[in-house]
JSON list of C-alpha atoms in Angstrom, two decimals:
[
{"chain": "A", "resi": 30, "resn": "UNK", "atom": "CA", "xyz": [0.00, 0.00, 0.00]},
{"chain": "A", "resi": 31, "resn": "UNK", "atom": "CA", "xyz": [2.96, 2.58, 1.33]},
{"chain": "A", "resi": 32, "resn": "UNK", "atom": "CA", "xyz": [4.67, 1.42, -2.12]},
{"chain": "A", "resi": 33, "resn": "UNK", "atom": "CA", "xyz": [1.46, 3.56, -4.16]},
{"chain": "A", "resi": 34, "resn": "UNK", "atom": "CA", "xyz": [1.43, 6.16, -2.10]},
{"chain": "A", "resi": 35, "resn": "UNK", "atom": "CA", "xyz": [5.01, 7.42, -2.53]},
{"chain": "A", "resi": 36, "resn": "UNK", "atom": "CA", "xyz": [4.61, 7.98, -6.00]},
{"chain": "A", "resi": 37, "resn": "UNK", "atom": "CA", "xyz": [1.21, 9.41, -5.73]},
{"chain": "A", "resi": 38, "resn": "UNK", "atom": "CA", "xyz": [2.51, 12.00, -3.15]},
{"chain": "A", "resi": 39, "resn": "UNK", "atom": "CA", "xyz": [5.80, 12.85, -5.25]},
{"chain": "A", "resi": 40, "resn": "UNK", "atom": "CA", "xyz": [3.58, 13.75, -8.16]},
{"chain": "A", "resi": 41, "resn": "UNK", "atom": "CA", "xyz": [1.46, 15.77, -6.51]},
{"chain": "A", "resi": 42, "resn": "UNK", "atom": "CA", "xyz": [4.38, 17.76, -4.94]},
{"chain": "A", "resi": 43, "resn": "UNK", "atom": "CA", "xyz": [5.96, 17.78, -8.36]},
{"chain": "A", "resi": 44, "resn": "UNK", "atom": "CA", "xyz": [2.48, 19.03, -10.26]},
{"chain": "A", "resi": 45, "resn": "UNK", "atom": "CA", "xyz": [1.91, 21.82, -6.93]},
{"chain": "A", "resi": 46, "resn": "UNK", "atom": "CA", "xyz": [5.58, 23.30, -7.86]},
{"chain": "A", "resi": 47, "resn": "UNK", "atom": "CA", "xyz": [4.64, 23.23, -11.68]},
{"chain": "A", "resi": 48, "resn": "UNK", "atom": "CA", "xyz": [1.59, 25.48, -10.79]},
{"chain": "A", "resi": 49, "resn": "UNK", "atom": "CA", "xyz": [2.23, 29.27, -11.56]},
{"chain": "A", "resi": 50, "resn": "UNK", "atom": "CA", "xyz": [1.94, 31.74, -8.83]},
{"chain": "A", "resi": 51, "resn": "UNK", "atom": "CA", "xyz": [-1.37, 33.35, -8.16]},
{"chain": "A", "resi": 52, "resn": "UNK", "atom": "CA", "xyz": [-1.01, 36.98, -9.60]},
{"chain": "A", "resi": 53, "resn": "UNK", "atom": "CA", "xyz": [-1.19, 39.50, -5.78]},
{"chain": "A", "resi": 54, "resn": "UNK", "atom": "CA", "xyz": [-4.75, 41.55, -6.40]},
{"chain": "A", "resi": 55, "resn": "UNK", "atom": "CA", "xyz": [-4.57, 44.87, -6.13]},
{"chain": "A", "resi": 56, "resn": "UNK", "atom": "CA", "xyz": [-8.02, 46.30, -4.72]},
{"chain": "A", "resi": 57, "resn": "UNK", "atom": "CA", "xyz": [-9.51, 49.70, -4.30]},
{"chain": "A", "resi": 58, "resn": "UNK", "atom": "CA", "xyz": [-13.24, 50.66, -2.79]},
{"chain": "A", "resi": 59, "resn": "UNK", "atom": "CA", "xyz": [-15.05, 53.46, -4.90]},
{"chain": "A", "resi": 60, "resn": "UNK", "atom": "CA", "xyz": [-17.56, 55.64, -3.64]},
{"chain": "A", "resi": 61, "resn": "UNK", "atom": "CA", "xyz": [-19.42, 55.83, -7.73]},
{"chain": "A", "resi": 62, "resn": "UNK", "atom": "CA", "xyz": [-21.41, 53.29, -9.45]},
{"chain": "A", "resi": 63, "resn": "UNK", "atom": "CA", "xyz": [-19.51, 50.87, -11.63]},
{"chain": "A", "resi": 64, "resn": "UNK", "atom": "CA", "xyz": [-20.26, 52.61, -14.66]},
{"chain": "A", "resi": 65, "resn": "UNK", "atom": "CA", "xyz": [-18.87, 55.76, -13.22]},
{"chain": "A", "resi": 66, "resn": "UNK", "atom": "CA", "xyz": [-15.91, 54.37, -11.96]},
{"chain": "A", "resi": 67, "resn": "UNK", "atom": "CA", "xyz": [-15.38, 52.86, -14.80]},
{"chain": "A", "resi": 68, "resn": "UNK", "atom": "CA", "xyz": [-15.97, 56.39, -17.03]},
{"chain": "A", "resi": 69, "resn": "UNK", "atom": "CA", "xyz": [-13.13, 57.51, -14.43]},
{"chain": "A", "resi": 70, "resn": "UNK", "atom": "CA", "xyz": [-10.95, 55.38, -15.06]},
{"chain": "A", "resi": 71, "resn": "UNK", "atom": "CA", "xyz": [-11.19, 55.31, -19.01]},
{"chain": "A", "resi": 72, "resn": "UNK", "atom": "CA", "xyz": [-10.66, 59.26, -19.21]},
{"chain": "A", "resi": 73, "resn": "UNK", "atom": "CA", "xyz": [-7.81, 58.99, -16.93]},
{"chain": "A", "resi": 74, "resn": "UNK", "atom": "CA", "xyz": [-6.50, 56.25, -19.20]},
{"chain": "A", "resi": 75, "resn": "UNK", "atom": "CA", "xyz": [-7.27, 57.84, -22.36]},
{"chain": "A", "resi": 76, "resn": "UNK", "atom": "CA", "xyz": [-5.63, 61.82, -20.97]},
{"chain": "A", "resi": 77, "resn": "UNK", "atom": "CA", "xyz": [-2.98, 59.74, -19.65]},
{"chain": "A", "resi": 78, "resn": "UNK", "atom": "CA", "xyz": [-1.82, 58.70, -23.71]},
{"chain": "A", "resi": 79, "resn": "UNK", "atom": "CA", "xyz": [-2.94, 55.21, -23.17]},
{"chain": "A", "resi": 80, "resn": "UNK", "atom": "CA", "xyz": [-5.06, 53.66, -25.71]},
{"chain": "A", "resi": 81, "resn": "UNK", "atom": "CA", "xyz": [-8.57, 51.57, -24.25]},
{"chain": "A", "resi": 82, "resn": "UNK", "atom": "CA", "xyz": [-8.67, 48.67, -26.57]},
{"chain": "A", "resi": 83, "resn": "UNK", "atom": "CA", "xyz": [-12.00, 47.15, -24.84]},
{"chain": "A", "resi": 84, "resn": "UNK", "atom": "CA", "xyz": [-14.58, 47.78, -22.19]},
{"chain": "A", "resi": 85, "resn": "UNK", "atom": "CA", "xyz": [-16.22, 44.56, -21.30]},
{"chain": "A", "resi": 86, "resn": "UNK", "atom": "CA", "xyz": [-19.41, 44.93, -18.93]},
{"chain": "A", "resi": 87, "resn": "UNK", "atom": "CA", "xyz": [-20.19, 41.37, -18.56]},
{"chain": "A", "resi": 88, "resn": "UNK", "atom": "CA", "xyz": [-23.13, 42.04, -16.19]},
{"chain": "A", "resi": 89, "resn": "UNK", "atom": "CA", "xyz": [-24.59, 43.28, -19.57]},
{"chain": "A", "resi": 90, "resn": "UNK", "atom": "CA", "xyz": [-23.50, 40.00, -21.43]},
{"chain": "A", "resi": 91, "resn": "UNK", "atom": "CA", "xyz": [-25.11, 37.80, -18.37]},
{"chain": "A", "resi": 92, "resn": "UNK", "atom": "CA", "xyz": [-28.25, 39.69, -19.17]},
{"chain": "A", "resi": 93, "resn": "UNK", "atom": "CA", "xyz": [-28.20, 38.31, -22.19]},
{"chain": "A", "resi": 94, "resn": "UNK", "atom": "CA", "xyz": [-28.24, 34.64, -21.49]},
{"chain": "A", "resi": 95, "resn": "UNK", "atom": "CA", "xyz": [-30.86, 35.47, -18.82]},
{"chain": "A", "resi": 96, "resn": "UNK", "atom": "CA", "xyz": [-28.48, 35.45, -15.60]},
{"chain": "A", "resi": 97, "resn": "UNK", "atom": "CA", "xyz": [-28.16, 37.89, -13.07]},
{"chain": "A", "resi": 98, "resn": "UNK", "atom": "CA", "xyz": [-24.63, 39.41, -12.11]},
{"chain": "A", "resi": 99, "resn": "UNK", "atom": "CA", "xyz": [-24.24, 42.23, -10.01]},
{"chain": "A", "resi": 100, "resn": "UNK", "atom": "CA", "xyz": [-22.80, 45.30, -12.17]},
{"chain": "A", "resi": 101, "resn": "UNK", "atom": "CA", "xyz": [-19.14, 44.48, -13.17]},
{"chain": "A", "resi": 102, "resn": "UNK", "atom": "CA", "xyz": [-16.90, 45.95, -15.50]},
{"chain": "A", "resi": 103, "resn": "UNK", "atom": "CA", "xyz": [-13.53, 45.41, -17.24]},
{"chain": "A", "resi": 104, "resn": "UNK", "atom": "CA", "xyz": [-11.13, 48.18, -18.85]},
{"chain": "A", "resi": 105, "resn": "UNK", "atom": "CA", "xyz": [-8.32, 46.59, -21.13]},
{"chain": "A", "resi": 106, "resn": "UNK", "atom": "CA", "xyz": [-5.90, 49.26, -22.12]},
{"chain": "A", "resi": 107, "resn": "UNK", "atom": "CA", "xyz": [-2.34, 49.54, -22.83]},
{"chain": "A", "resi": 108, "resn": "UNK", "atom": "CA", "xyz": [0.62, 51.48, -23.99]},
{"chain": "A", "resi": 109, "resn": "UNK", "atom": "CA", "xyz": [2.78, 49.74, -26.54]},
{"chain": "A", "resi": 110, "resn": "UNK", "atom": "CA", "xyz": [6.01, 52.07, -25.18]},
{"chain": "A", "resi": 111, "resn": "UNK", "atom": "CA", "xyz": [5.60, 50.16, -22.26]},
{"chain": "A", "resi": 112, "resn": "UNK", "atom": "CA", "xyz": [4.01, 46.23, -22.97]},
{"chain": "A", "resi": 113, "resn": "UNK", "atom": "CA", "xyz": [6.28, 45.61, -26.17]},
{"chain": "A", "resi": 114, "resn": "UNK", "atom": "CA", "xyz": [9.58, 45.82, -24.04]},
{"chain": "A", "resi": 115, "resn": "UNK", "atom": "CA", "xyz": [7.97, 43.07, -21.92]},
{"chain": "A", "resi": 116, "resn": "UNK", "atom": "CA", "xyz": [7.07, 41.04, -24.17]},
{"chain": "A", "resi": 117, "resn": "UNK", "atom": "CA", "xyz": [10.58, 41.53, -26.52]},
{"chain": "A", "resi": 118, "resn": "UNK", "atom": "CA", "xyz": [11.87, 40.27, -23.01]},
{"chain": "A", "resi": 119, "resn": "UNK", "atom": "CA", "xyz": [9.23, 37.44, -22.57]},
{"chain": "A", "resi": 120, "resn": "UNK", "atom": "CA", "xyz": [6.76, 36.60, -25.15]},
{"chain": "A", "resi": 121, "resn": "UNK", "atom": "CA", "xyz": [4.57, 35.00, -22.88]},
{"chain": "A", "resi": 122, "resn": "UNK", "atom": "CA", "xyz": [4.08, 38.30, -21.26]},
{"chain": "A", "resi": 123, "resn": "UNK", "atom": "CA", "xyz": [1.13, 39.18, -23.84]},
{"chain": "A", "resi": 124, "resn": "UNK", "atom": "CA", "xyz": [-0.76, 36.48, -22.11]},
{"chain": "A", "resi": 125, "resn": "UNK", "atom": "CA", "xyz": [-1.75, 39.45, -19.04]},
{"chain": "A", "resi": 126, "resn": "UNK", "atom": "CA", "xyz": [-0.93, 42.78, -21.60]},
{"chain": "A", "resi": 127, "resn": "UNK", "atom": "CA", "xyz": [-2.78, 44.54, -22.58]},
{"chain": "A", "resi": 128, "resn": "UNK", "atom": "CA", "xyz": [-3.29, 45.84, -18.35]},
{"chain": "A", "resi": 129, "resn": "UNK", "atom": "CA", "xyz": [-6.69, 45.21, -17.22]},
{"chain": "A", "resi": 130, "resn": "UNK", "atom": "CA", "xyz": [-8.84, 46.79, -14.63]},
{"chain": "A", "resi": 131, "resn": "UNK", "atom": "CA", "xyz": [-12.30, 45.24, -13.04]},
{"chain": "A", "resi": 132, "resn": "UNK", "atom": "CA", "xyz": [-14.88, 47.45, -11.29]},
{"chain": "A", "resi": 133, "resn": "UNK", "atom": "CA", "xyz": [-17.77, 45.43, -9.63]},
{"chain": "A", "resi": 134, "resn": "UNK", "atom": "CA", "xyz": [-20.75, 45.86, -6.93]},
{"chain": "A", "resi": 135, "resn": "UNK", "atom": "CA", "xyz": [-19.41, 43.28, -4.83]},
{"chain": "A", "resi": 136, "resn": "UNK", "atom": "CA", "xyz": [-22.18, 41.65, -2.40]},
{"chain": "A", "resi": 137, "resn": "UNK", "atom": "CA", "xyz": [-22.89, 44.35, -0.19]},
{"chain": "A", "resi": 138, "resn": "UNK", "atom": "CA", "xyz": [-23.12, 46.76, -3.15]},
{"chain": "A", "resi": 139, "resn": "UNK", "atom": "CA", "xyz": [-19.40, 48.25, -2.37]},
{"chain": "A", "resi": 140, "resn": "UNK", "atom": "CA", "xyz": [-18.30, 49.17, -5.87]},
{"chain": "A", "resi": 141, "resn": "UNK", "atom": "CA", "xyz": [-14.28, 47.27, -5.70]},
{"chain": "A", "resi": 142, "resn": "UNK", "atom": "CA", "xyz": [-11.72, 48.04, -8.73]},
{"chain": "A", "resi": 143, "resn": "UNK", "atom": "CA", "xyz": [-9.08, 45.24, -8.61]},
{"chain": "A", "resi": 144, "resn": "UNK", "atom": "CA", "xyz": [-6.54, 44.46, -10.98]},
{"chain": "A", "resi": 145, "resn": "UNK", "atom": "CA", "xyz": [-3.20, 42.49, -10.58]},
{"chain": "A", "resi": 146, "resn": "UNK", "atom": "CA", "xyz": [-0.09, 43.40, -9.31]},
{"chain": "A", "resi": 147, "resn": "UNK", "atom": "CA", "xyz": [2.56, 44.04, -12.64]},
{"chain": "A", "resi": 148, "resn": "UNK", "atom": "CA", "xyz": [5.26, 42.63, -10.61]},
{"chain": "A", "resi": 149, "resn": "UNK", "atom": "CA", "xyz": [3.38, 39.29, -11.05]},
{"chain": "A", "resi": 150, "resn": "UNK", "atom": "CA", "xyz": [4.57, 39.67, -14.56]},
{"chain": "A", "resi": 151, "resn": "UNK", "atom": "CA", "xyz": [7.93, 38.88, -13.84]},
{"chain": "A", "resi": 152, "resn": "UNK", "atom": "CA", "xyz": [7.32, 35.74, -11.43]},
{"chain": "A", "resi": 153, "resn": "UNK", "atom": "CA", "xyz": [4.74, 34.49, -13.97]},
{"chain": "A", "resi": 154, "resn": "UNK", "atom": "CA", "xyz": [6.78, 34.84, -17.14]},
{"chain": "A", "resi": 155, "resn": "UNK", "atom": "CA", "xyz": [10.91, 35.04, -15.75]},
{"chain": "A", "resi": 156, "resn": "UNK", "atom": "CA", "xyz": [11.33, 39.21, -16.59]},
{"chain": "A", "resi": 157, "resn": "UNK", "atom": "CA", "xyz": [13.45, 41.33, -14.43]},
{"chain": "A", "resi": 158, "resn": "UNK", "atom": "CA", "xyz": [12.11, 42.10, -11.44]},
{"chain": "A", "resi": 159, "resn": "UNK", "atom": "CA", "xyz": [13.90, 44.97, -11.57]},
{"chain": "A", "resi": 160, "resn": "UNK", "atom": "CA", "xyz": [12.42, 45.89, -15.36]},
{"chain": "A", "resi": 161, "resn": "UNK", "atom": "CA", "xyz": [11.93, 49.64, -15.72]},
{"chain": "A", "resi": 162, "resn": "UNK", "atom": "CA", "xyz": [8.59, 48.98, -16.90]},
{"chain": "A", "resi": 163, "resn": "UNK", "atom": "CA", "xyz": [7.75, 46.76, -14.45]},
{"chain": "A", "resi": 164, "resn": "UNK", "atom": "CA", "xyz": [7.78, 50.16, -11.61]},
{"chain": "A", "resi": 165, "resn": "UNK", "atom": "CA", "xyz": [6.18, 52.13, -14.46]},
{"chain": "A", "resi": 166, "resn": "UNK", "atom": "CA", "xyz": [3.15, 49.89, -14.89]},
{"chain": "A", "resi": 167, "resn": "UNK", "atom": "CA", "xyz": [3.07, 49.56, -10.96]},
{"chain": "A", "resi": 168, "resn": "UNK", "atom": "CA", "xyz": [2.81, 53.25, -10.92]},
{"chain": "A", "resi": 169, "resn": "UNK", "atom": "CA", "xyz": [0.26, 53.98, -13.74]},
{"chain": "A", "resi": 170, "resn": "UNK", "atom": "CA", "xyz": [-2.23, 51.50, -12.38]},
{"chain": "A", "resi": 171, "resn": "UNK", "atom": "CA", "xyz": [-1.69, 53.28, -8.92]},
{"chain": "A", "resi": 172, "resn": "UNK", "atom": "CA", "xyz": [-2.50, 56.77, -10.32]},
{"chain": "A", "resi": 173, "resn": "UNK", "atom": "CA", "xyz": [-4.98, 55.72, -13.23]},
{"chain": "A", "resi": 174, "resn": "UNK", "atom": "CA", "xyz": [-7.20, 53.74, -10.68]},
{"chain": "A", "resi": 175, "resn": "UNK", "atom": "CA", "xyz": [-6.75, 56.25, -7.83]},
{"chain": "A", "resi": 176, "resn": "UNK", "atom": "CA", "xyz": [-8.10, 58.57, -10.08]},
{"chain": "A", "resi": 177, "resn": "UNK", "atom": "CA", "xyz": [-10.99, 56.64, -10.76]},
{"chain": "A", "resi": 178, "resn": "UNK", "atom": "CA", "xyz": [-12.23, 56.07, -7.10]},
{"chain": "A", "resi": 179, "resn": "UNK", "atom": "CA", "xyz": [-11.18, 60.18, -6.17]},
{"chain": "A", "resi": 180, "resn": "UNK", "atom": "CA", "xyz": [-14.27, 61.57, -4.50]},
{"chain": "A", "resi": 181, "resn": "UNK", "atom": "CA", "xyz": [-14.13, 64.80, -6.08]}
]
């Protein structure tokens, strides 16, 4: 019996180290409506010189196949000064570039923007941790989404 459960626990020690690390969440509370926030958020994007390449409200799109999901939002925007020299770097990197921002109601009707940590981007795909871009990224989601929840 022992003799089936060595190999059974190796492999699953082996398959947990194979798992990529869970990207660190990065969550705000806004005092506006998702759709506000959101509005925030893409006109501090766009007057920042970043370009939105979607917005995604998937509460809408739940609608549609007749489910309910409280109000929730995502922002997909980018800067190609500032994704291509991640990805020239690590390919793989344009799996989580364009940056991404989610607003939602969450149960108790607090409106949350989250979006992951950029540093994850160099655990998850071997760049410099160091990587200029890396602190710029860090910093432009700071501002962008600070802007975005600002109460005035």
């Amino acid at each position: 019996m022992l003799r089936h459960i060595k190999p059974l626990i190796a492999a699953t020690l082996l398959g947990a180290a194979a798992l990529p690390a869970s990207a660190e969440m990065i969550s705000k509370t806004s005092p506006h409506t998702v759709a506000v926030t959101m509005d925030r958020l893409e006109a501090a994007v766009t007057g920042a010189g970043a370009t939105v390449f979607a917005r995604i409200n998937h509460a809408s799109g739940a609608a549609k196949v007749d489910m309910d999901l409280r109000p929730t939002e995502l922002l997909i925007f980018g800067n190609p000064k500032l994704g291509t020299p991640a990805m020239i770097d690590a390919q793989t990197a344009g799996l989580d570039l364009p940056l991404r921002v989610l607003a939602y109601a969450d149960a108790e009707g607090v409106v949350q923007v989250s979006y992951h940590d950029p540093a994850s981007l160099a655990s998850d795909h071997g760049l410099p941790v160091d990587a200029p871009y890396i602190a710029t990224m860090t910093g432009a989601l700071d501002k962008l989404t600070a802007k975005a929840v600002a109460t005035e």
